[in-house]
Amino acid sequence: MNSSTTTASTSFSSPSAVHPKLLIGIYYSAFVALGLMMMALGATLTELAQRTNSGFDEISYSFVARSLGFIAGSILCGRIYDRVRNGHAVLAGALATMALLSSFVPVMPILGVLIGLFLVQGMAGSLINVGGNTMLMWSHQERNIGALLTGLHFSWGLGSAISPLIVEQMERLTGNINWAYWVLALAVVPACVGLLRAPSPPHPRTASDEPAPKVNLRLALLVATFFFFYTGLEATLISWIHTYTMQTGLGDKSAAYKLNSAFLLLFTFGRLIAIPIAAKFRPRTILLMDFTGCFLGAAAILIWPASAKVLWVAACLLGLSMASVFPTMLAFAERRMHLSGKLTGYLFSASSGGSMLLPFLVGQYFISVGPQMLFYVLIVSLAIDATIFTVMMLLYPTATKPQHV
């Protein structure tokens, strides 16, 4: 997506015939559906491995494929929404495509084809992600757009948190995971109907053609590396906590579903309370508190690996502590360099790379090293991010204005 669609200087056209509150509900429902379908993989990983007669090292390629799809889709999708007039049709089509692909996941016995499904699913998910964020901005000119965008991602978190619970209930009622995927796929219907009935918001036009300031490449590289490891550890924990609980004997399948949902609920709640916290504390203070909570949670599980109570408490602490890391680091970086649309896209691509590599890495050694591999990766990633943050604090201790040439 080019900078004309994301910079603060953008002048938004008035969206004719589009009801703002209706669009908010439609976009939010689309992100609830996205969260529901995306989180089904982690909750059903063990079952999918059994159905495809594959090991965890092999089924973990599903995470790689989906992340590659997200990366490829993110490169293309901004251009699509910039060029088409009916962005709602594109967004509805992406939702329908993702639902269709999800409905085939539980009945696909061939691992290679299943991985291909997740690749295309990732591309459809990127269209939903970028389309929802972009058109929410296009359709609203209020100063509280930040709150609206936070609500959009809260909707994703809400869908993510209840997805394992739905999977558990459907498996209990039907005896398998088939209906769980089919019910989750049906969640796209309200959003698709709303999108096709509501006119798309008009494309914004830039208010000026001022050249963008030069990018601080060193700082940008540090932030991109930070996002790579942070998003990677976040995706790793979300994807593997269910399997970890069962493989360590710290809970049965029902407990694993509930723990997965508890982590995601605390993660979602943490994003919600981060809004007033961010108004009172500087980003560096919030990040220090976040890192402290993350290290305590991960260390507790490694010190007391046989305690189910410690696992539950630590998982909840991790959910709360990790929730605000990404937006807070983004705010930290924004105070120190100009974040153009192009640069922001690169940062998000680095995030997708981390969410692809680290869950895959855990899958490769989950059996040979043991389930504790999950938290070894977590601790190492946290240590790397803490080091990067310390370096940034030393090199860029105070906020500075963007550098112009």
mmCIF file of C-alpha atoms in Angstrom:
data_model
loop_
_atom_site.group_PDB
_atom_site.id
_atom_site.type_symbol
_atom_site.label_atom_id
_atom_site.label_comp_id
_atom_site.label_asym_id
_atom_site.label_seq_id
_atom_site.Cartn_x
_atom_site.Cartn_y
_atom_site.Cartn_z
ATOM 1 C CA MET A 1 0.000 0.000 0.000
ATOM 2 C CA ASN A 2 1.491 3.342 -0.929
ATOM 3 C CA SER A 3 2.041 6.135 1.530
ATOM 4 C CA SER A 4 -0.876 8.144 0.200
ATOM 5 C CA THR A 5 -3.252 5.751 1.867
ATOM 6 C CA THR A 6 -1.581 5.625 5.249
ATOM 7 C CA THR A 7 0.151 8.867 6.139
ATOM 8 C CA ALA A 8 -1.302 11.286 8.626
ATOM 9 C CA SER A 9 -1.429 14.027 6.012
ATOM 10 C CA THR A 10 -3.952 12.172 3.915
ATOM 11 C CA SER A 11 -7.138 14.045 3.136
ATOM 12 C CA PHE A 12 -10.090 11.710 3.148
ATOM 13 C CA SER A 13 -12.976 12.186 0.781
ATOM 14 C CA SER A 14 -16.435 12.129 2.251
ATOM 15 C CA PRO A 15 -17.905 8.655 1.790
ATOM 16 C CA SER A 16 -21.220 9.116 0.084
ATOM 17 C CA ALA A 17 -24.051 6.760 0.882
ATOM 18 C CA VAL A 18 -21.962 4.892 3.463
ATOM 19 C CA HIS A 19 -23.278 4.772 7.029
ATOM 20 C CA PRO A 20 -20.240 5.050 9.334
ATOM 21 C CA LYS A 21 -21.684 2.988 12.214
ATOM 22 C CA LEU A 22 -22.862 0.294 9.822
ATOM 23 C CA LEU A 23 -19.395 0.029 8.302
ATOM 24 C CA ILE A 24 -17.790 -0.227 11.736
ATOM 25 C CA GLY A 25 -20.009 -3.196 12.568
ATOM 26 C CA ILE A 26 -19.337 -4.842 9.196
ATOM 27 C CA TYR A 27 -15.558 -4.477 9.428
ATOM 28 C CA TYR A 28 -15.531 -5.639 13.033
ATOM 29 C CA SER A 29 -17.598 -8.717 12.195
ATOM 30 C CA ALA A 30 -15.165 -9.501 9.360
ATOM 31 C CA PHE A 31 -12.262 -9.443 11.806
ATOM 32 C CA VAL A 32 -14.112 -11.605 14.306
ATOM 33 C CA ALA A 33 -14.554 -14.170 11.515
ATOM 34 C CA LEU A 34 -10.870 -13.825 10.578
ATOM 35 C CA GLY A 35 -9.810 -14.533 14.153
ATOM 36 C CA LEU A 36 -12.142 -17.510 14.402
ATOM 37 C CA MET A 37 -10.729 -19.193 11.303
ATOM 38 C CA MET A 38 -7.067 -18.308 11.887
ATOM 39 C CA MET A 39 -6.897 -19.804 15.385
ATOM 40 C CA ALA A 40 -8.452 -23.134 14.425
ATOM 41 C CA LEU A 41 -5.085 -24.450 13.191
ATOM 42 C CA GLY A 42 -3.347 -24.269 16.568
ATOM 43 C CA ALA A 43 -6.306 -25.858 18.358
ATOM 44 C CA THR A 44 -6.516 -28.781 15.911
ATOM 45 C CA LEU A 45 -2.827 -29.308 15.125
ATOM 46 C CA THR A 46 -2.590 -32.716 16.790
ATOM 47 C CA GLU A 47 -5.719 -33.988 15.041
ATOM 48 C CA LEU A 48 -4.581 -32.711 11.636
ATOM 49 C CA ALA A 49 -1.182 -34.395 12.093
ATOM 50 C CA GLN A 50 -2.931 -37.703 12.811
ATOM 51 C CA ARG A 51 -5.277 -37.372 9.831
ATOM 52 C CA THR A 52 -2.423 -36.669 7.430
ATOM 53 C CA ASN A 53 -0.228 -39.345 9.034
ATOM 54 C CA SER A 54 2.509 -36.784 9.664
ATOM 55 C CA GLY A 55 4.726 -35.725 12.547
ATOM 56 C CA PHE A 56 4.819 -32.333 14.220
ATOM 57 C CA ASP A 57 7.922 -31.454 12.210
ATOM 58 C CA GLU A 58 5.952 -32.035 9.008
ATOM 59 C CA ILE A 59 2.614 -30.480 9.973
ATOM 60 C CA SER A 60 4.475 -27.360 11.133
ATOM 61 C CA TYR A 61 5.016 -26.525 7.461
ATOM 62 C CA SER A 62 1.386 -25.359 7.600
ATOM 63 C CA PHE A 63 2.530 -22.331 9.624
ATOM 64 C CA VAL A 64 5.259 -21.610 7.092
ATOM 65 C CA ALA A 65 2.848 -21.843 4.166
ATOM 66 C CA ARG A 66 0.254 -19.591 5.744
ATOM 67 C CA SER A 67 2.858 -16.980 6.677
ATOM 68 C CA LEU A 68 4.288 -17.050 3.150
ATOM 69 C CA GLY A 69 0.759 -16.471 1.899
ATOM 70 C CA PHE A 70 0.419 -13.479 4.206
ATOM 71 C CA ILE A 71 3.707 -12.015 3.003
ATOM 72 C CA ALA A 72 2.851 -12.486 -0.680
ATOM 73 C CA GLY A 73 -0.661 -11.165 -0.175
ATOM 74 C CA SER A 74 0.544 -8.111 1.749
ATOM 75 C CA ILE A 75 2.794 -7.112 -1.155
ATOM 76 C CA LEU A 76 -0.091 -7.255 -3.636
ATOM 77 C CA CYS A 77 -3.222 -6.399 -1.700
ATOM 78 C CA GLY A 78 -2.557 -2.694 -1.142
ATOM 79 C CA ARG A 79 -2.315 -2.208 -4.892
ATOM 80 C CA ILE A 80 -5.558 -4.107 -5.414
ATOM 81 C CA TYR A 81 -7.525 -1.890 -3.038
ATOM 82 C CA ASP A 82 -5.914 1.216 -4.578
ATOM 83 C CA ARG A 83 -6.985 0.252 -8.103
ATOM 84 C CA VAL A 84 -10.486 -1.196 -7.733
ATOM 85 C CA ARG A 85 -13.595 0.861 -7.080
ATOM 86 C CA ASN A 86 -15.517 -1.798 -5.192
ATOM 87 C CA GLY A 87 -13.190 -2.693 -2.368
ATOM 88 C CA HIS A 88 -16.049 -4.291 -0.457
ATOM 89 C CA ALA A 89 -16.437 -6.913 -3.173
ATOM 90 C CA VAL A 90 -12.726 -7.779 -2.881
ATOM 91 C CA LEU A 91 -12.981 -8.013 0.905
ATOM 92 C CA ALA A 92 -16.136 -10.152 0.735
ATOM 93 C CA GLY A 93 -14.498 -12.401 -1.851
ATOM 94 C CA ALA A 94 -11.449 -12.850 0.389
ATOM 95 C CA LEU A 95 -13.690 -13.792 3.323
ATOM 96 C CA ALA A 96 -15.633 -16.276 1.215
ATOM 97 C CA THR A 97 -12.405 -17.769 -0.165
ATOM 98 C CA MET A 98 -10.950 -18.208 3.290
ATOM 99 C CA ALA A 99 -14.157 -19.834 4.527
ATOM 100 C CA LEU A 100 -14.216 -22.223 1.557
ATOM 101 C CA LEU A 101 -10.599 -23.220 2.117
ATOM 102 C CA SER A 102 -11.232 -23.720 5.836
ATOM 103 C CA SER A 103 -14.114 -26.065 5.084
ATOM 104 C CA PHE A 104 -11.748 -28.361 3.163
ATOM 105 C CA VAL A 105 -9.041 -28.442 5.882
ATOM 106 C CA PRO A 106 -10.516 -31.172 8.142
ATOM 107 C CA VAL A 107 -11.287 -33.555 5.273
ATOM 108 C CA MET A 108 -7.940 -33.281 3.476
ATOM 109 C CA PRO A 109 -5.810 -36.404 4.182
ATOM 110 C CA ILE A 110 -2.859 -35.392 1.968
ATOM 111 C CA LEU A 111 -0.293 -33.252 3.798
ATOM 112 C CA GLY A 112 1.027 -31.496 0.683
ATOM 113 C CA VAL A 113 -2.444 -30.416 -0.417
ATOM 114 C CA LEU A 114 -3.296 -29.324 3.133
ATOM 115 C CA ILE A 115 -0.197 -27.127 3.226
ATOM 116 C CA GLY A 116 -1.259 -25.643 -0.126
ATOM 117 C CA LEU A 117 -4.658 -24.801 1.364
ATOM 118 C CA PHE A 118 -2.991 -22.884 4.178
ATOM 119 C CA LEU A 119 -0.789 -21.027 1.677
ATOM 120 C CA VAL A 120 -3.813 -19.687 -0.199
ATOM 121 C CA GLN A 121 -5.628 -19.121 3.093
ATOM 122 C CA GLY A 122 -2.778 -16.847 4.165
ATOM 123 C CA MET A 123 -3.132 -14.789 0.989
ATOM 124 C CA ALA A 124 -6.870 -14.433 1.574
ATOM 125 C CA GLY A 125 -6.219 -13.488 5.198
ATOM 126 C CA SER A 126 -3.832 -10.713 4.163
ATOM 127 C CA LEU A 127 -6.518 -9.297 1.858
ATOM 128 C CA ILE A 128 -8.929 -9.236 4.797
ATOM 129 C CA ASN A 129 -6.378 -7.718 7.150
ATOM 130 C CA VAL A 130 -5.217 -4.917 4.870
ATOM 131 C CA GLY A 131 -8.671 -4.315 3.402
ATOM 132 C CA GLY A 132 -10.381 -3.967 6.777
ATOM 133 C CA ASN A 133 -7.748 -1.580 8.134
ATOM 134 C CA THR A 134 -7.532 0.486 4.964
ATOM 135 C CA MET A 135 -11.232 0.947 4.307
ATOM 136 C CA LEU A 136 -11.984 1.680 7.951
ATOM 137 C CA MET A 137 -9.549 4.590 7.624
ATOM 138 C CA TRP A 138 -11.035 5.651 4.294
ATOM 139 C CA SER A 139 -14.582 5.685 5.641
ATOM 140 C CA HIS A 140 -13.902 7.679 8.809
ATOM 141 C CA GLN A 141 -12.416 11.114 9.282
ATOM 142 C CA GLU A 142 -12.787 11.409 13.061
ATOM 143 C CA ARG A 143 -9.870 12.090 15.320
ATOM 144 C CA ASN A 144 -10.556 8.837 17.184
ATOM 145 C CA ILE A 145 -9.487 6.661 14.252
ATOM 146 C CA GLY A 146 -6.861 5.140 16.544
ATOM 147 C CA ALA A 147 -9.595 3.914 18.872
ATOM 148 C CA LEU A 148 -11.545 2.508 15.926
ATOM 149 C CA LEU A 149 -8.504 0.628 14.669
ATOM 150 C CA THR A 150 -7.839 -0.700 18.162
ATOM 151 C CA GLY A 151 -11.417 -1.927 18.240
ATOM 152 C CA LEU A 152 -10.861 -3.635 14.901
ATOM 153 C CA HIS A 153 -7.928 -5.618 16.262
ATOM 154 C CA PHE A 154 -9.812 -6.263 19.487
ATOM 155 C CA SER A 155 -12.464 -7.907 17.285
ATOM 156 C CA TRP A 156 -9.798 -10.178 15.814
ATOM 157 C CA GLY A 157 -8.642 -11.038 19.323
ATOM 158 C CA LEU A 158 -12.191 -11.800 20.399
ATOM 159 C CA GLY A 159 -12.658 -14.237 17.519
ATOM 160 C CA SER A 160 -9.270 -15.787 18.246
ATOM 161 C CA ALA A 161 -10.084 -16.281 21.910
ATOM 162 C CA ILE A 162 -13.407 -18.063 21.406
ATOM 163 C CA SER A 163 -12.252 -20.169 18.451
ATOM 164 C CA PRO A 164 -10.703 -22.967 20.588
ATOM 165 C CA LEU A 165 -13.863 -23.082 22.711
ATOM 166 C CA ILE A 166 -16.038 -23.527 19.630
ATOM 167 C CA VAL A 167 -13.709 -26.237 18.332
ATOM 168 C CA GLU A 168 -13.919 -28.024 21.681
ATOM 169 C CA GLN A 169 -17.728 -27.879 21.848
ATOM 170 C CA MET A 170 -18.232 -29.011 18.259
ATOM 171 C CA GLU A 171 -15.789 -31.888 18.708
ATOM 172 C CA ARG A 172 -17.625 -32.897 21.866
ATOM 173 C CA LEU A 173 -21.006 -32.803 20.111
ATOM 174 C CA THR A 174 -20.009 -34.480 16.847
ATOM 175 C CA GLY A 175 -16.979 -36.566 17.811
ATOM 176 C CA ASN A 176 -14.582 -34.924 15.307
ATOM 177 C CA ILE A 177 -13.268 -31.546 14.197
ATOM 178 C CA ASN A 178 -15.075 -31.429 10.845
ATOM 179 C CA TRP A 179 -18.097 -29.486 12.038
ATOM 180 C CA ALA A 180 -15.880 -27.137 14.027
ATOM 181 C CA TYR A 181 -14.233 -25.900 10.819
ATOM 182 C CA TRP A 182 -17.565 -25.744 9.002
ATOM 183 C CA VAL A 183 -19.251 -23.741 11.758
ATOM 184 C CA LEU A 184 -16.316 -21.322 11.942
ATOM 185 C CA ALA A 185 -16.468 -20.891 8.168
ATOM 186 C CA LEU A 186 -20.130 -19.860 8.417
ATOM 187 C CA ALA A 187 -19.101 -16.909 10.587
ATOM 188 C CA VAL A 188 -18.193 -14.970 7.428
ATOM 189 C CA VAL A 189 -21.814 -14.828 6.224
ATOM 190 C CA PRO A 190 -22.930 -11.675 8.142
ATOM 191 C CA ALA A 191 -19.834 -9.743 7.094
ATOM 192 C CA CYS A 192 -20.086 -10.850 3.444
ATOM 193 C CA VAL A 193 -23.760 -9.875 3.234
ATOM 194 C CA GLY A 194 -23.055 -6.503 4.842
ATOM 195 C CA LEU A 195 -20.097 -5.777 2.580
ATOM 196 C CA LEU A 196 -22.011 -6.591 -0.601
ATOM 197 C CA ARG A 197 -24.956 -4.415 0.448
ATOM 198 C CA ALA A 198 -22.962 -1.376 1.582
ATOM 199 C CA PRO A 199 -21.190 0.896 -0.934
ATOM 200 C CA SER A 200 -17.408 0.939 -0.671
ATOM 201 C CA PRO A 201 -15.783 4.096 0.745
ATOM 202 C CA PRO A 202 -14.074 6.284 -1.848
ATOM 203 C CA HIS A 203 -10.320 6.191 -2.336
ATOM 204 C CA PRO A 204 -8.535 9.047 -0.495
ATOM 205 C CA ARG A 205 -6.494 11.646 -2.297
ATOM 206 C CA THR A 206 -3.313 13.191 -0.926
ATOM 207 C CA ALA A 207 -3.499 16.786 0.209
ATOM 208 C CA SER A 208 0.036 17.578 -0.934
ATOM 209 C CA ASP A 209 2.930 16.105 -2.866
ATOM 210 C CA GLU A 210 5.676 16.948 -0.359
ATOM 211 C CA PRO A 211 8.632 14.566 -0.538
ATOM 212 C CA ALA A 212 8.848 12.074 2.314
ATOM 213 C CA PRO A 213 11.669 12.514 4.841
ATOM 214 C CA LYS A 214 14.664 10.222 4.683
ATOM 215 C CA VAL A 215 14.464 7.002 6.641
ATOM 216 C CA ASN A 216 16.868 6.245 9.484
ATOM 217 C CA LEU A 217 17.945 2.863 8.103
ATOM 218 C CA ARG A 218 19.751 1.712 11.241
ATOM 219 C CA LEU A 219 16.748 2.378 13.456
ATOM 220 C CA ALA A 220 14.399 0.845 10.886
ATOM 221 C CA LEU A 221 16.503 -2.329 10.795
ATOM 222 C CA LEU A 222 16.471 -2.552 14.593
ATOM 223 C CA VAL A 223 12.698 -2.140 14.723
ATOM 224 C CA ALA A 224 12.165 -4.688 11.923
ATOM 225 C CA THR A 225 14.350 -7.238 13.734
ATOM 226 C CA PHE A 226 12.472 -6.558 16.969
ATOM 227 C CA PHE A 227 9.140 -7.199 15.238
ATOM 228 C CA PHE A 228 10.498 -10.342 13.593
ATOM 229 C CA PHE A 229 11.270 -11.986 16.930
ATOM 230 C CA TYR A 230 8.330 -10.544 18.868
ATOM 231 C CA THR A 231 5.647 -11.551 16.357
ATOM 232 C CA GLY A 232 7.402 -14.882 15.942
ATOM 233 C CA LEU A 233 7.247 -15.692 19.645
ATOM 234 C CA GLU A 234 3.637 -14.513 19.804
ATOM 235 C CA ALA A 235 2.643 -16.772 16.902
ATOM 236 C CA THR A 236 4.680 -19.646 18.368
ATOM 237 C CA LEU A 237 2.959 -19.497 21.737
ATOM 238 C CA ILE A 238 -0.513 -19.191 20.212
ATOM 239 C CA SER A 239 0.142 -22.069 17.806
ATOM 240 C CA TRP A 240 1.807 -24.528 20.170
ATOM 241 C CA ILE A 241 0.426 -23.914 23.690
ATOM 242 C CA HIS A 242 -2.477 -26.314 23.030
ATOM 243 C CA THR A 243 -0.170 -29.112 21.856
ATOM 244 C CA TYR A 244 2.341 -28.365 24.629
ATOM 245 C CA THR A 245 -0.340 -28.816 27.297
ATOM 246 C CA MET A 246 -1.356 -32.221 25.974
ATOM 247 C CA GLN A 247 2.143 -33.532 25.227
ATOM 248 C CA THR A 248 3.450 -32.650 28.693
ATOM 249 C CA GLY A 249 0.487 -34.314 30.378
ATOM 250 C CA LEU A 250 -0.472 -31.077 32.140
ATOM 251 C CA GLY A 251 -4.017 -31.297 30.835
ATOM 252 C CA ASP A 252 -6.327 -33.284 28.614
ATOM 253 C CA LYS A 253 -7.714 -32.021 25.330
ATOM 254 C CA SER A 254 -10.459 -30.032 27.063
ATOM 255 C CA ALA A 255 -7.962 -28.328 29.377
ATOM 256 C CA ALA A 256 -5.723 -27.539 26.411
ATOM 257 C CA TYR A 257 -8.613 -25.839 24.599
ATOM 258 C CA LYS A 258 -9.449 -23.803 27.704
ATOM 259 C CA LEU A 259 -5.844 -22.774 28.312
ATOM 260 C CA ASN A 260 -5.506 -21.656 24.690
ATOM 261 C CA SER A 261 -8.636 -19.541 25.043
ATOM 262 C CA ALA A 262 -7.560 -18.158 28.430
ATOM 263 C CA PHE A 263 -4.268 -16.958 26.933
ATOM 264 C CA LEU A 264 -6.038 -15.336 23.989
ATOM 265 C CA LEU A 265 -8.703 -13.739 26.207
ATOM 266 C CA LEU A 266 -6.033 -12.198 28.445
ATOM 267 C CA PHE A 267 -4.139 -11.124 25.332
ATOM 268 C CA THR A 268 -7.271 -9.447 23.978
ATOM 269 C CA PHE A 269 -8.092 -7.855 27.341
ATOM 270 C CA GLY A 270 -4.526 -6.602 27.548
ATOM 271 C CA ARG A 271 -4.922 -4.789 24.234
ATOM 272 C CA LEU A 272 -8.068 -3.154 25.549
ATOM 273 C CA ILE A 273 -6.534 -1.824 28.767
ATOM 274 C CA ALA A 274 -3.411 -0.729 26.899
ATOM 275 C CA ILE A 275 -5.325 2.257 25.522
ATOM 276 C CA PRO A 276 -5.648 4.184 28.848
ATOM 277 C CA ILE A 277 -2.230 2.956 29.995
ATOM 278 C CA ALA A 278 -0.588 4.388 26.878
ATOM 279 C CA ALA A 279 -2.130 7.780 27.684
ATOM 280 C CA LYS A 280 -0.337 7.915 31.058
ATOM 281 C CA PHE A 281 3.014 6.197 30.494
ATOM 282 C CA ARG A 282 5.792 6.538 27.944
ATOM 283 C CA PRO A 283 6.373 3.634 25.522
ATOM 284 C CA ARG A 284 9.726 2.771 27.118
ATOM 285 C CA THR A 285 8.069 2.370 30.540
ATOM 286 C CA ILE A 286 5.323 0.146 29.134
ATOM 287 C CA LEU A 287 7.828 -2.014 27.251
ATOM 288 C CA LEU A 288 9.937 -2.488 30.378
ATOM 289 C CA MET A 289 6.856 -3.681 32.262
ATOM 290 C CA ASP A 290 5.904 -5.942 29.359
ATOM 291 C CA PHE A 291 9.348 -7.552 29.191
ATOM 292 C CA THR A 292 9.368 -8.122 32.945
ATOM 293 C CA GLY A 293 6.026 -9.938 32.796
ATOM 294 C CA CYS A 294 7.066 -12.019 29.789
ATOM 295 C CA PHE A 295 10.358 -13.144 31.338
ATOM 296 C CA LEU A 296 8.658 -14.035 34.632
ATOM 297 C CA GLY A 297 5.995 -16.097 32.854
ATOM 298 C CA ALA A 298 8.394 -18.010 30.599
ATOM 299 C CA ALA A 299 10.923 -18.579 33.392
ATOM 300 C CA ALA A 300 8.255 -19.902 35.761
ATOM 301 C CA ILE A 301 7.224 -22.597 33.280
ATOM 302 C CA LEU A 302 10.838 -23.697 32.756
ATOM 303 C CA ILE A 303 11.528 -23.775 36.508
ATOM 304 C CA TRP A 304 8.332 -25.683 37.389
ATOM 305 C CA PRO A 305 7.637 -27.661 34.184
ATOM 306 C CA ALA A 306 5.454 -30.284 35.926
ATOM 307 C CA SER A 307 2.983 -27.859 37.508
ATOM 308 C CA ALA A 308 -0.313 -27.311 35.696
ATOM 309 C CA LYS A 309 -1.138 -24.394 38.021
ATOM 310 C CA VAL A 310 2.106 -22.639 37.134
ATOM 311 C CA LEU A 311 1.385 -23.189 33.440
ATOM 312 C CA TRP A 312 -2.032 -21.559 33.761
ATOM 313 C CA VAL A 313 -0.817 -18.582 35.790
ATOM 314 C CA ALA A 314 2.227 -18.076 33.550
ATOM 315 C CA ALA A 315 0.168 -18.346 30.346
ATOM 316 C CA CYS A 316 -2.228 -15.682 31.633
ATOM 317 C CA LEU A 317 0.680 -13.442 32.642
ATOM 318 C CA LEU A 318 2.247 -13.901 29.209
ATOM 319 C CA GLY A 319 -1.042 -13.011 27.527
ATOM 320 C CA LEU A 320 -1.358 -9.747 29.468
ATOM 321 C CA SER A 321 2.311 -8.825 29.094
ATOM 322 C CA MET A 322 2.588 -9.556 25.374
ATOM 323 C CA ALA A 323 -0.625 -7.777 24.399
ATOM 324 C CA SER A 324 0.727 -4.237 24.166
ATOM 325 C CA VAL A 325 4.277 -4.940 22.939
ATOM 326 C CA PHE A 326 3.642 -4.542 19.212
ATOM 327 C CA PRO A 327 1.633 -1.267 19.238
ATOM 328 C CA THR A 328 3.899 0.201 21.933
ATOM 329 C CA MET A 329 7.072 -0.495 19.958
ATOM 330 C CA LEU A 330 5.375 1.013 16.912
ATOM 331 C CA ALA A 331 4.683 4.164 18.953
ATOM 332 C CA PHE A 332 8.281 4.128 20.236
ATOM 333 C CA ALA A 333 9.598 3.974 16.677
ATOM 334 C CA GLU A 334 7.182 6.604 15.402
ATOM 335 C CA ARG A 335 8.565 9.114 17.898
ATOM 336 C CA ARG A 336 12.028 8.645 16.447
ATOM 337 C CA MET A 337 11.542 8.317 12.686
ATOM 338 C CA HIS A 338 9.036 8.971 9.928
ATOM 339 C CA LEU A 339 6.868 5.859 9.352
ATOM 340 C CA SER A 340 5.757 6.026 5.742
ATOM 341 C CA GLY A 341 3.353 3.515 4.292
ATOM 342 C CA LYS A 342 6.209 1.829 2.454
ATOM 343 C CA LEU A 343 8.335 1.514 5.594
ATOM 344 C CA THR A 344 5.383 0.287 7.627
ATOM 345 C CA GLY A 345 4.839 -2.400 5.017
ATOM 346 C CA TYR A 346 8.431 -3.565 5.393
ATOM 347 C CA LEU A 347 8.032 -3.727 9.165
ATOM 348 C CA PHE A 348 4.905 -5.844 8.824
ATOM 349 C CA SER A 349 6.678 -8.107 6.347
ATOM 350 C CA ALA A 350 9.389 -8.690 8.955
ATOM 351 C CA SER A 351 6.651 -9.579 11.431
ATOM 352 C CA SER A 352 5.191 -12.110 9.030
ATOM 353 C CA GLY A 353 8.616 -13.637 8.553
ATOM 354 C CA GLY A 354 8.965 -14.193 12.283
ATOM 355 C CA SER A 355 5.514 -15.719 12.579
ATOM 356 C CA MET A 356 6.534 -18.106 9.805
ATOM 357 C CA LEU A 357 9.990 -19.165 11.023
ATOM 358 C CA LEU A 358 9.705 -19.548 14.794
ATOM 359 C CA PRO A 359 6.592 -21.794 14.940
ATOM 360 C CA PHE A 360 8.221 -23.911 12.235
ATOM 361 C CA LEU A 361 11.435 -24.107 14.265
ATOM 362 C CA VAL A 362 9.539 -25.360 17.316
ATOM 363 C CA GLY A 363 7.840 -28.001 15.188
ATOM 364 C CA GLN A 364 11.145 -29.317 13.909
ATOM 365 C CA TYR A 365 12.466 -30.019 17.416
ATOM 366 C CA PHE A 366 9.270 -30.523 19.399
ATOM 367 C CA ILE A 367 9.823 -34.297 19.579
ATOM 368 C CA SER A 368 13.626 -34.606 19.524
ATOM 369 C CA VAL A 369 14.275 -31.891 22.128
ATOM 370 C CA GLY A 370 10.915 -32.145 23.891
ATOM 371 C CA PRO A 371 7.897 -29.880 24.400
ATOM 372 C CA GLN A 372 10.073 -27.491 26.450
ATOM 373 C CA MET A 373 11.490 -26.390 23.086
ATOM 374 C CA LEU A 374 8.518 -24.018 22.958
ATOM 375 C CA PHE A 375 9.740 -22.027 25.939
ATOM 376 C CA TYR A 376 13.410 -22.250 24.993
ATOM 377 C CA VAL A 377 12.520 -20.394 21.786
ATOM 378 C CA LEU A 378 10.378 -18.000 23.806
ATOM 379 C CA ILE A 379 13.168 -17.103 26.242
ATOM 380 C CA VAL A 380 15.775 -16.669 23.486
ATOM 381 C CA SER A 381 13.449 -14.460 21.415
ATOM 382 C CA LEU A 382 12.632 -12.330 24.458
ATOM 383 C CA ALA A 383 16.335 -11.955 25.234
ATOM 384 C CA ILE A 384 17.067 -10.833 21.668
ATOM 385 C CA ASP A 385 14.229 -8.309 21.729
ATOM 386 C CA ALA A 386 15.282 -6.993 25.140
ATOM 387 C CA THR A 387 18.810 -6.523 23.786
ATOM 388 C CA ILE A 388 17.526 -4.697 20.697
ATOM 389 C CA PHE A 389 15.363 -2.463 22.873
ATOM 390 C CA THR A 390 18.351 -1.653 25.102
ATOM 391 C CA VAL A 391 20.457 -0.751 22.061
ATOM 392 C CA MET A 392 17.689 1.529 20.769
ATOM 393 C CA MET A 393 17.446 3.203 24.150
ATOM 394 C CA LEU A 394 21.199 3.867 24.136
ATOM 395 C CA LEU A 395 21.332 5.116 20.541
ATOM 396 C CA TYR A 396 18.018 6.981 20.529
ATOM 397 C CA PRO A 397 17.244 7.911 24.164
ATOM 398 C CA THR A 398 14.826 10.728 23.328
ATOM 399 C CA ALA A 399 12.178 11.332 20.719
ATOM 400 C CA THR A 400 13.370 13.300 17.692
ATOM 401 C CA LYS A 401 11.665 14.899 14.746
ATOM 402 C CA PRO A 402 11.852 13.125 11.363
ATOM 403 C CA GLN A 403 15.027 13.906 9.436
ATOM 404 C CA HIS A 404 14.386 15.866 6.255
ATOM 405 C CA VAL A 405 16.789 16.283 3.374
#
